[in-house]
Coordinates of C-alpha atoms and ligand atoms in Angstrom, one line a residue:
Chain J
M1 CA 120.7 83.0 102.8
N2 CA 117.0 83.2 103.3
N3 CA 116.3 86.0 100.8
N4 CA 117.7 84.1 97.8
Y5 CA 115.3 83.0 95.1
D6 CA 115.3 81.5 91.6
V7 CA 112.5 83.7 90.4
I8 CA 111.2 86.9 91.8
I9 CA 107.8 88.0 90.5
V10 CA 106.5 91.5 91.1
G11 CA 102.7 91.9 90.9
G12 CA 100.0 89.5 92.1
G13 CA 97.5 90.1 89.3
P14 CA 96.5 87.5 86.6
G15 CA 99.9 88.0 84.7
G16 CA 102.2 87.5 87.7
L17 CA 100.2 84.7 89.3
Y18 CA 99.8 82.8 86.1
A19 CA 103.5 83.0 85.4
A20 CA 104.2 81.6 88.8
S21 CA 101.7 78.8 88.3
V22 CA 103.7 77.6 85.2
I23 CA 107.1 77.5 86.8
D24 CA 108.3 74.0 87.8
K25 CA 107.8 72.8 91.3
G26 CA 111.0 72.6 93.2
Y27 CA 112.4 76.0 92.2
K28 CA 112.3 78.8 94.8
V29 CA 109.8 81.4 93.7
I30 CA 108.2 84.4 95.4
V31 CA 105.5 86.8 94.2
F32 CA 105.3 90.3 95.7
E33 CA 102.0 92.1 95.8
K34 CA 101.6 95.5 97.3
D35 CA 98.0 95.2 98.3
E36 CA 96.9 93.4 101.4
V37 CA 94.7 90.8 99.8
I38 CA 95.1 89.1 96.4
G39 CA 92.2 90.1 94.1
E40 CA 91.4 93.3 95.9
P41 CA 90.7 96.0 94.9
I42 CA 89.4 95.2 91.5
I43 CA 89.5 97.8 88.6
C44 CA 88.0 95.8 85.8
A45 CA 84.8 95.1 83.7
E46 CA 85.5 91.4 84.1
G47 CA 84.6 90.4 80.5
I48 CA 86.3 87.4 79.0
S49 CA 85.5 84.3 77.0
N50 CA 85.1 80.8 78.4
Y51 CA 86.9 79.6 75.3
I52 CA 90.0 81.5 76.4
L53 CA 89.7 80.4 80.0
K54 CA 89.7 76.8 78.9
Q55 CA 93.1 77.3 77.1
F56 CA 94.6 78.2 80.5
F57 CA 92.8 76.3 83.1
N58 CA 91.8 72.6 83.4
G59 CA 88.2 71.7 83.9
T60 CA 85.0 73.4 82.7
D61 CA 83.2 74.3 85.8
F62 CA 85.0 77.4 86.9
P63 CA 84.0 78.7 90.3
F64 CA 84.6 82.3 89.4
I65 CA 82.0 82.8 86.5
R66 CA 79.3 85.4 87.3
N67 CA 77.2 85.5 84.2
T68 CA 77.1 84.2 80.6
F69 CA 75.9 86.3 77.7
K70 CA 73.5 85.4 74.9
K71 CA 73.6 88.6 73.0
V72 CA 75.8 91.5 72.2
K73 CA 74.2 94.9 71.4
I74 CA 76.5 97.3 69.4
K75 CA 75.3 100.9 69.4
Y76 CA 76.5 103.8 67.3
K77 CA 74.6 107.1 67.2
G78 CA 71.0 106.1 66.6
Y79 CA 71.9 102.6 65.1
E80 CA 72.1 99.3 66.8
A81 CA 72.9 95.7 66.0
N82 CA 71.8 92.8 68.1
V83 CA 74.0 89.8 67.6
D84 CA 73.5 86.3 68.9
I85 CA 76.7 85.1 70.7
T86 CA 75.3 82.2 72.7
D87 CA 78.0 79.9 71.3
M88 CA 80.8 82.3 72.0
G89 CA 80.8 81.7 75.7
V90 CA 81.4 85.3 76.6
V91 CA 81.2 85.7 80.4
T92 CA 81.8 88.1 83.3
I93 CA 83.9 86.7 86.0
D94 CA 84.4 87.6 89.6
R95 CA 88.0 88.9 89.4
T96 CA 88.6 88.6 93.1
K97 CA 87.7 84.9 93.1
F98 CA 89.6 84.4 89.8
E99 CA 92.9 85.8 91.2
Q100 CA 92.5 83.9 94.4
Y101 CA 91.9 80.7 92.3
I102 CA 95.2 81.1 90.6
A103 CA 96.9 82.1 93.8
R104 CA 95.8 78.9 95.5
K105 CA 97.3 76.9 92.6
V106 CA 100.6 78.7 93.1
Q107 CA 100.7 78.2 96.8
E108 CA 99.1 74.7 97.2
E109 CA 100.2 72.9 94.0
K110 CA 103.6 74.6 93.6
G111 CA 104.5 75.5 97.1
F112 CA 105.6 79.0 96.1
E113 CA 105.4 82.0 98.4
I114 CA 103.0 84.9 97.8
R115 CA 103.9 88.0 100.0
T116 CA 101.1 90.6 100.2
N117 CA 101.6 94.0 101.7
S118 CA 105.0 94.1 100.0
F119 CA 105.6 97.0 97.7
V120 CA 108.6 96.7 95.5
V121 CA 110.2 100.1 95.1
D122 CA 113.3 99.3 93.2
A123 CA 115.1 96.6 91.3
K124 CA 118.6 96.3 90.0
V125 CA 120.1 93.8 87.6
D126 CA 123.8 93.0 87.5
D127 CA 126.1 90.1 86.6
D128 CA 125.5 88.3 89.8
G129 CA 121.7 88.5 89.7
V130 CA 118.6 90.6 90.4
R131 CA 118.2 92.7 93.6
V132 CA 114.8 93.8 94.6
F133 CA 114.0 96.3 97.3
L134 CA 110.8 96.6 99.3
E135 CA 109.3 99.7 100.8
N136 CA 110.3 98.6 104.3
G137 CA 113.9 98.3 103.3
E138 CA 114.1 94.5 102.9
E139 CA 116.3 93.2 100.1
F140 CA 115.8 90.1 98.0
F141 CA 117.9 88.3 95.5
G142 CA 116.9 86.4 92.4
K143 CA 118.3 84.8 89.3
I144 CA 115.6 86.3 87.2
I145 CA 112.7 88.8 87.7
I146 CA 109.3 88.6 86.1
I147 CA 107.7 92.0 86.1
A148 CA 103.9 92.0 86.2
D149 CA 103.2 95.3 88.0
G150 CA 100.2 96.2 85.9
V151 CA 99.3 99.4 84.1
E152 CA 101.6 101.7 86.1
S153 CA 104.5 99.6 84.8
Y154 CA 106.9 101.3 87.1
L155 CA 109.6 98.6 87.4
P156 CA 110.6 97.9 83.8
G157 CA 112.4 101.3 83.7
K158 CA 114.5 100.2 86.7
V159 CA 115.9 97.3 84.7
G160 CA 116.5 99.1 81.5
I161 CA 113.2 98.4 79.7
N162 CA 111.4 101.5 78.6
S163 CA 107.7 101.3 79.3
V164 CA 106.6 104.9 79.3
C165 CA 103.1 105.0 77.6
S166 CA 102.2 107.7 75.2
L167 CA 98.8 109.4 75.7
K168 CA 97.4 108.1 72.4
D169 CA 98.1 104.5 73.6
M170 CA 96.2 104.9 76.8
Y171 CA 92.5 104.4 77.5
S172 CA 91.4 106.6 80.3
C173 CA 88.4 104.8 81.9
Y174 CA 85.8 105.2 84.6
Q175 CA 83.5 102.5 85.8
K176 CA 80.4 102.2 88.1
I177 CA 78.9 99.0 89.3
I178 CA 75.2 99.7 89.0
S179 CA 72.0 97.9 89.9
D180 CA 69.0 98.7 87.8
G181 CA 65.7 97.0 87.0
T182 CA 66.1 97.6 83.2
I183 CA 69.4 95.7 82.9
D184 CA 69.0 92.5 80.8
D185 CA 71.5 90.0 82.2
D186 CA 71.7 88.2 78.9
V187 CA 72.9 91.2 76.9
M188 CA 76.3 92.9 76.9
I189 CA 76.3 96.4 75.4
F190 CA 79.0 98.4 73.6
D191 CA 78.3 102.0 72.6
F192 CA 80.8 103.5 70.1
T193 CA 79.1 106.9 69.6
P194 CA 81.9 109.4 69.3
S195 CA 80.2 112.2 71.2
V196 CA 79.6 109.7 74.1
T197 CA 83.0 108.3 74.2
P198 CA 85.7 109.8 72.0
G199 CA 88.3 107.3 70.6
G200 CA 86.9 104.5 72.8
Y201 CA 83.6 103.0 73.9
L202 CA 81.1 102.6 76.7
W203 CA 80.3 99.2 78.1
V204 CA 77.5 97.5 80.0
F205 CA 78.5 94.0 81.1
P206 CA 75.8 92.5 83.4
R207 CA 77.0 90.6 86.4
G208 CA 73.7 88.8 87.0
N209 CA 70.9 89.9 89.4
K210 CA 70.4 93.0 87.3
E211 CA 73.7 94.4 88.3
A212 CA 76.3 95.6 85.7
N213 CA 79.8 96.7 85.2
F214 CA 79.0 100.0 83.5
G215 CA 82.0 102.0 82.3
I216 CA 83.6 104.1 79.7
G217 CA 87.1 104.4 78.1
V218 CA 88.3 107.3 76.0
T219 CA 91.6 107.8 74.2
S220 CA 93.7 110.0 76.5
S221 CA 95.0 112.2 73.8
E222 CA 91.4 113.2 72.8
D223 CA 90.5 116.7 74.0
C224 CA 87.2 115.9 75.8
E225 CA 85.4 115.8 79.1
K226 CA 86.8 113.5 81.7
P227 CA 85.5 110.0 81.7
Y228 CA 83.8 110.3 85.1
K229 CA 81.7 113.2 83.8
L230 CA 80.8 111.4 80.4
L231 CA 79.8 108.3 82.3
E232 CA 77.6 110.1 84.7
E233 CA 75.8 111.9 81.9
Y234 CA 75.1 108.6 80.2
R235 CA 73.9 107.1 83.4
Q236 CA 71.4 109.9 84.0
K237 CA 70.1 109.5 80.4
Y238 CA 69.8 105.7 80.2
Y239 CA 69.8 104.4 83.8
P240 CA 68.4 107.3 85.7
E241 CA 66.9 105.1 88.5
S242 CA 70.1 103.0 88.9
K243 CA 71.8 102.5 92.2
I244 CA 75.6 102.9 92.2
L245 CA 77.2 100.2 94.2
R246 CA 80.9 101.2 93.7
E247 CA 82.8 103.4 91.3
F248 CA 86.4 103.9 90.3
P249 CA 88.8 105.2 87.7
G250 CA 91.0 102.9 85.6
C251 CA 93.5 103.0 82.8
V252 CA 94.7 100.5 80.2
G253 CA 97.7 101.0 78.0
V254 CA 97.9 99.3 74.6
N255 CA 100.5 99.0 71.8
Q256 CA 102.8 96.4 73.2
L257 CA 106.3 97.5 74.3
A258 CA 108.9 97.2 71.6
K259 CA 111.0 95.1 73.9
I260 CA 109.5 92.9 76.7
Y261 CA 112.6 91.3 78.0
G262 CA 116.1 92.3 79.1
E263 CA 119.1 90.9 81.0
R264 CA 117.5 88.5 83.6
A265 CA 114.1 90.2 83.1
M266 CA 110.7 89.6 81.4
V267 CA 107.7 91.9 81.4
V268 CA 104.2 90.5 81.3
G269 CA 100.6 91.6 81.0
D270 CA 99.5 95.2 81.3
S271 CA 103.0 96.2 82.3
A272 CA 104.1 95.1 78.8
R273 CA 101.0 96.9 77.3
A274 CA 99.7 93.5 76.2
A275 CA 96.0 94.4 76.3
D276 CA 93.9 94.2 73.2
P277 CA 94.2 97.6 71.4
I278 CA 90.5 97.6 70.3
T279 CA 88.8 96.6 73.5
G280 CA 91.4 97.3 76.2
G281 CA 90.7 93.7 77.4
G282 CA 93.8 92.4 78.9
I283 CA 93.1 89.5 81.2
D284 CA 93.6 87.0 78.4
N285 CA 96.9 88.5 77.3
A286 CA 98.1 88.7 80.9
L287 CA 97.6 85.0 81.1
R288 CA 99.1 84.4 77.7
T289 CA 102.3 86.4 78.4
G290 CA 102.4 85.0 81.9
N291 CA 102.3 81.5 80.5
F292 CA 105.3 82.2 78.1
A293 CA 107.3 83.9 80.8
G294 CA 106.8 80.9 83.0
I295 CA 107.8 78.5 80.3
V296 CA 111.0 80.5 79.5
A297 CA 111.8 80.8 83.2
N298 CA 111.9 77.0 83.4
L299 CA 114.2 76.8 80.3
V300 CA 116.7 79.4 81.5
L301 CA 116.8 78.0 85.0
K302 CA 117.6 74.6 83.6
G303 CA 120.2 76.0 81.3
N304 CA 121.6 78.4 83.9
D305 CA 121.9 81.2 81.4
F306 CA 120.0 84.3 82.1
S307 CA 121.3 86.6 79.4
A308 CA 119.0 88.8 77.4
R309 CA 119.9 86.7 74.4
R310 CA 118.4 83.6 76.0
L311 CA 115.4 85.5 77.4
S312 CA 114.6 86.9 73.9
Q313 CA 112.9 83.6 73.4
Y314 CA 110.1 84.9 75.6
Q315 CA 109.3 87.7 73.1
E316 CA 109.6 85.3 70.2
L317 CA 107.1 82.9 71.7
V318 CA 104.7 85.7 72.5
E319 CA 104.8 87.1 69.0
K320 CA 104.7 83.7 67.2
D321 CA 101.7 82.6 69.1
N322 CA 98.8 82.4 66.7
G323 CA 96.3 84.0 69.0
Y324 CA 98.5 87.0 69.5
S325 CA 97.7 89.6 66.8
L326 CA 98.2 92.8 68.7
K327 CA 100.2 94.6 66.0
K328 CA 97.4 94.3 63.5
Q329 CA 94.8 95.3 66.0
N330 CA 96.9 98.3 66.9
Q331 CA 97.1 99.3 63.3
L332 CA 93.3 99.2 63.2
R333 CA 93.0 101.2 66.4
E334 CA 95.2 103.9 64.9
M335 CA 93.2 104.0 61.7
L336 CA 90.0 104.3 63.8
I337 CA 91.4 107.2 65.8
E338 CA 92.4 109.0 62.7
M339 CA 89.1 108.5 60.8
S340 CA 86.9 111.5 60.2
E341 CA 83.4 111.3 61.7
E342 CA 82.1 110.6 58.2
E343 CA 84.4 107.6 57.8
L344 CA 83.5 106.4 61.3
D345 CA 79.9 106.6 60.4
K346 CA 80.5 104.4 57.3
F347 CA 82.6 101.9 59.3
F348 CA 80.2 101.4 62.2
I349 CA 77.0 101.5 60.1
S350 CA 78.5 98.8 57.9
I351 CA 79.2 96.7 61.0
I352 CA 75.8 97.2 62.3
N353 CA 74.1 96.4 59.0
L354 CA 76.3 93.3 58.5
F355 CA 75.9 91.8 62.0
N356 CA 72.4 92.9 63.1
G357 CA 70.2 89.8 63.7
K358 CA 73.1 87.4 62.9
T359 CA 74.5 84.6 64.9
V360 CA 78.2 84.6 65.4
S361 CA 80.3 81.6 66.2
S362 CA 83.9 80.9 65.3
D363 CA 83.4 77.9 63.0
I364 CA 80.4 79.0 60.9
Y365 CA 81.7 82.4 60.1
S366 CA 82.2 82.9 56.3
L367 CA 84.1 85.6 54.7
Y368 CA 82.5 85.7 51.4
S369 CA 79.3 87.0 52.8
L370 CA 81.1 90.4 53.0
K371 CA 80.4 92.7 50.2
F372 CA 83.2 95.2 50.9
S373 CA 86.7 95.5 49.6
L374 CA 89.0 93.1 51.2
K375 CA 90.6 95.7 53.3
T376 CA 87.3 96.9 54.8
A377 CA 86.3 93.3 55.4
G378 CA 89.6 92.8 57.2
M379 CA 89.0 95.8 59.4
V380 CA 85.4 94.7 60.2
I381 CA 86.4 91.2 61.1
N382 CA 89.4 92.3 63.0
F383 CA 87.2 94.6 65.0
M384 CA 84.5 92.1 65.7
G385 CA 87.1 89.4 66.6
S386 CA 88.4 91.8 69.2
L387 CA 84.9 92.5 70.5
M388 CA 83.9 88.9 70.8
K389 CA 87.2 88.0 72.2
D390 CA 87.6 85.5 69.4
K391 CA 91.2 85.1 68.4
Y392 CA 90.3 82.5 65.8
L393 CA 88.5 85.1 63.7
L394 CA 91.6 87.3 64.0
K395 CA 94.0 84.6 63.0
M396 CA 91.9 83.8 60.0
I397 CA 91.7 87.3 58.8
M398 CA 95.3 87.9 59.3
K399 CA 96.2 85.0 57.2
L400 CA 93.9 86.1 54.4
L401 CA 94.1 89.8 54.4
W402 CA 97.0 91.3 56.2
K403 CA 100.4 90.7 54.9
Chain P
M1 CA 109.1 123.3 97.7
D2 CA 105.5 122.4 96.6
S3 CA 105.3 120.2 93.6
Y4 CA 103.9 121.4 90.3
I5 CA 101.2 118.7 90.3
I6 CA 98.8 118.4 93.2
V7 CA 96.7 115.3 93.9
D8 CA 93.1 115.5 95.2
E9 CA 93.2 112.3 97.3
K10 CA 89.4 112.2 97.5
K11 CA 89.1 111.9 93.7
C12 CA 92.2 109.7 93.1
G13 CA 91.3 106.0 92.7
L14 CA 94.9 104.8 92.5
C15 CA 94.4 103.5 89.0
G16 CA 98.0 104.0 87.9
G17 CA 97.4 105.9 84.6
C18 CA 99.4 108.9 85.6
V19 CA 102.4 106.7 86.6
A20 CA 102.3 105.0 83.2
V21 CA 102.4 108.1 81.1
C22 CA 104.8 110.2 83.2
P23 CA 107.9 110.4 80.9
V24 CA 110.3 110.9 83.8
K25 CA 108.7 108.4 86.1
V26 CA 108.5 110.8 89.1
I27 CA 105.1 109.6 90.2
I28 CA 105.1 106.6 92.6
M29 CA 101.9 104.8 93.5
Y30 CA 102.0 103.3 97.0
K31 CA 99.3 101.0 98.3
D32 CA 97.2 103.9 99.5
H33 CA 98.6 107.1 98.1
L34 CA 100.5 108.8 95.3
K35 CA 103.8 110.5 95.8
I36 CA 105.3 112.9 93.3
N37 CA 109.1 113.1 93.5
D38 CA 111.4 115.9 92.3
G39 CA 112.2 116.1 88.6
C40 CA 108.7 116.9 87.1
I41 CA 109.1 118.4 83.7
K42 CA 105.7 120.0 83.7
C43 CA 104.4 118.2 80.6
D44 CA 100.8 117.9 82.0
K45 CA 100.4 114.3 80.6
C46 CA 99.3 113.0 84.0
I47 CA 96.6 115.6 84.2
K48 CA 95.3 114.6 80.7
V49 CA 95.2 110.9 81.4
C50 CA 93.5 111.0 84.8
P51 CA 90.0 109.7 84.4
S52 CA 88.6 111.3 87.5
G53 CA 90.2 114.7 87.4
A54 CA 92.2 114.2 90.5
L55 CA 95.3 116.0 89.3
S56 CA 95.8 119.7 88.8
K57 CA 98.5 122.3 88.4
N58 CA 99.7 124.1 91.5
E59 CA 99.3 127.6 90.3
Ligands
FAD1 C1 88.1 100.0 83.8 C2 88.8 98.7 83.2 C3 88.0 97.7 82.7 C4 88.6 96.5 82.2 N1 87.8 95.6 81.7 C5 88.4 94.4 81.3 C6 87.6 93.4 80.8 O1 86.3 93.4 80.8 N2 88.2 92.3 80.3 C7 89.5 92.1 80.2 O2 90.0 91.1 79.8 N3 90.3 93.1 80.7 C8 89.8 94.3 81.2 N4 90.6 95.3 81.7 C9 92.0 95.1 81.6 C10 92.5 94.1 82.7 O3 92.0 94.6 84.0 C11 94.0 94.1 82.8 O4 94.5 93.9 81.5 C12 94.6 93.0 83.7 O5 94.3 93.3 85.0 C13 96.1 92.8 83.5 O6 96.6 91.9 84.4 P1 98.1 92.1 85.0 O7 98.3 91.0 85.9 O8 99.0 92.4 83.9 O9 98.0 93.5 85.9 P2 97.1 93.8 87.2 O10 95.9 93.1 87.2 O11 97.0 95.3 87.2 O12 98.0 93.3 88.4 C14 99.2 94.0 88.8 C15 99.4 93.8 90.3 O13 100.7 94.2 90.6 C16 100.6 94.9 91.9 N5 101.8 95.8 91.9 C17 102.0 96.9 91.1 N6 103.1 97.5 91.3 C18 103.7 96.8 92.4 C19 104.9 96.9 93.1 N7 105.8 97.8 92.8 N8 105.2 96.0 94.1 C20 104.3 95.0 94.4 N9 103.1 94.8 93.7 C21 102.8 95.7 92.7 C22 99.3 95.6 91.8 O14 98.8 95.9 93.1 C23 98.4 94.5 91.1 O15 97.8 93.7 92.0 C24 90.0 96.4 82.2 C25 90.8 97.5 82.7 C26 90.2 98.6 83.2 C27 91.0 99.7 83.8
SF4_2 S1 103.5 116.9 84.6 FE1 104.6 115.4 83.3 S2 106.5 115.1 84.3 FE2 105.2 116.2 85.8 S3 104.4 114.5 87.1 FE3 102.9 114.9 85.4 S4 103.5 113.5 83.8 FE4 105.2 113.6 85.2
SF4_3 S1 95.4 108.8 87.0 FE1 94.2 110.0 88.5 S2 93.0 108.5 89.6 FE2 94.6 107.4 88.5 S3 96.2 107.2 90.0 FE3 96.7 109.0 88.8 S4 95.7 110.7 90.0 FE4 94.9 108.8 90.8

């Protein structure tokens, strides 16, 4: 009975790998990844905060950091704010090294299997367990399944969890890795100008050595030019001399699924639409949901009860987690999408006036310096919290302002 | 029968966006190519989401 496992994990990205790394040693666990190599190919701008990484990994000297930022530049039409974020520890990471780092923990510390080149085409759940089918016809059995199959989120539907993403919840993105003498490695740039990037933003996240992840994301329901065209226009305007090292499309779905568990199943990361609704950043929430899925897997394996009722703990833990404020951020995203251009002008110009020349760090931030109505203040801080990948700001504002 | 949606493989970067929005889940993304199964309801959502313009109608 070689093909019997305690836990089957589909998807060897940050979500699936991190979930595996949390499951207790001694259980029989396998991760299926369709690509040949863990960590390749990468479709990501690689921005995250060190503060978040430290919540999930021991140590401080991470071998996968590319570059640390000192400043963020927020652009909107002709306006811009330059904000000091030296204390925020916002970095770009090497996603390939990052995923391989987690994979090593899974294999070496836990002794679990990671099978690459293994595309899971179908899964079925019944009273006896989970059955998983590979493209080559092989069949595997598990007590539970953790689905971490990324944005395409193909497998949840197979086990009765609806994960179809609506167009308005999907960022359609395109990225180029560019090399250009004018790139300042210390500064990350966000441009929210609506004509440049309808319902989204453009980013420049330097990777060091004057190279940058340069990309754009628009809301898919917007009637606009395709991201690859919008990005190329911007490149020709602002980085005409740049060399393109690699380019690729990408998509991120937001607005977390109503239900992220089922009978014998849990859905994590992008597959659960767990990314931040404002920024589309989802590495942190892939780790966060992966962590809870791993914890709950341990509990249900011990208790030998794999019912949806028991697994509902997973969703409870995810939503109770203080750092997890996706619903509020999603409300804000929906408000932003519906704002008229005049309202957007007001919103972004307020942000720019408020933050230009300031230093932001989680502990010194004080609310009373805001001269707006509480609701606007809430929106502004919520927005900035997302941008700076600072869940502490978000938590504070939720407590104070959102009921 | 040719499918309603055609994929320009040169433009497709296998990002998964079309798979995510397809309401009837007829698009499957293999390691190195897309496959569109029968059952398409011609909603055009995949065309709208595609960042690189790799999908078009077979007209
Ligand atoms: C252009 C772009 C820029 C981004 N920039 C950032 C950023 O700067 N910061 C940030 O935090 N987030 C960013 N994100 C989001 C981030 O990349 C995702 O949130 C993150 O990768 C989610 O991790 P995951 O493990 O859930 O999914 P993924 O990383 O997508 O991993 C899923 C894995 O499952 C595999 N798989 C899928 N289906 C199957 C199957 N059926 N069988 C076997 N294997 C399967 C895939 O090959 C893949 O390896 C960006 C996204 C895009 C598109
Ligand atoms: S047109 Fe609609 S139903 Fe047909 S493949 Fe595209 S998204 Fe799916
Ligand atoms: S959305 Fe476009 S680029 Fe992405 S997988 Fe589908 S066809 Fe390919």
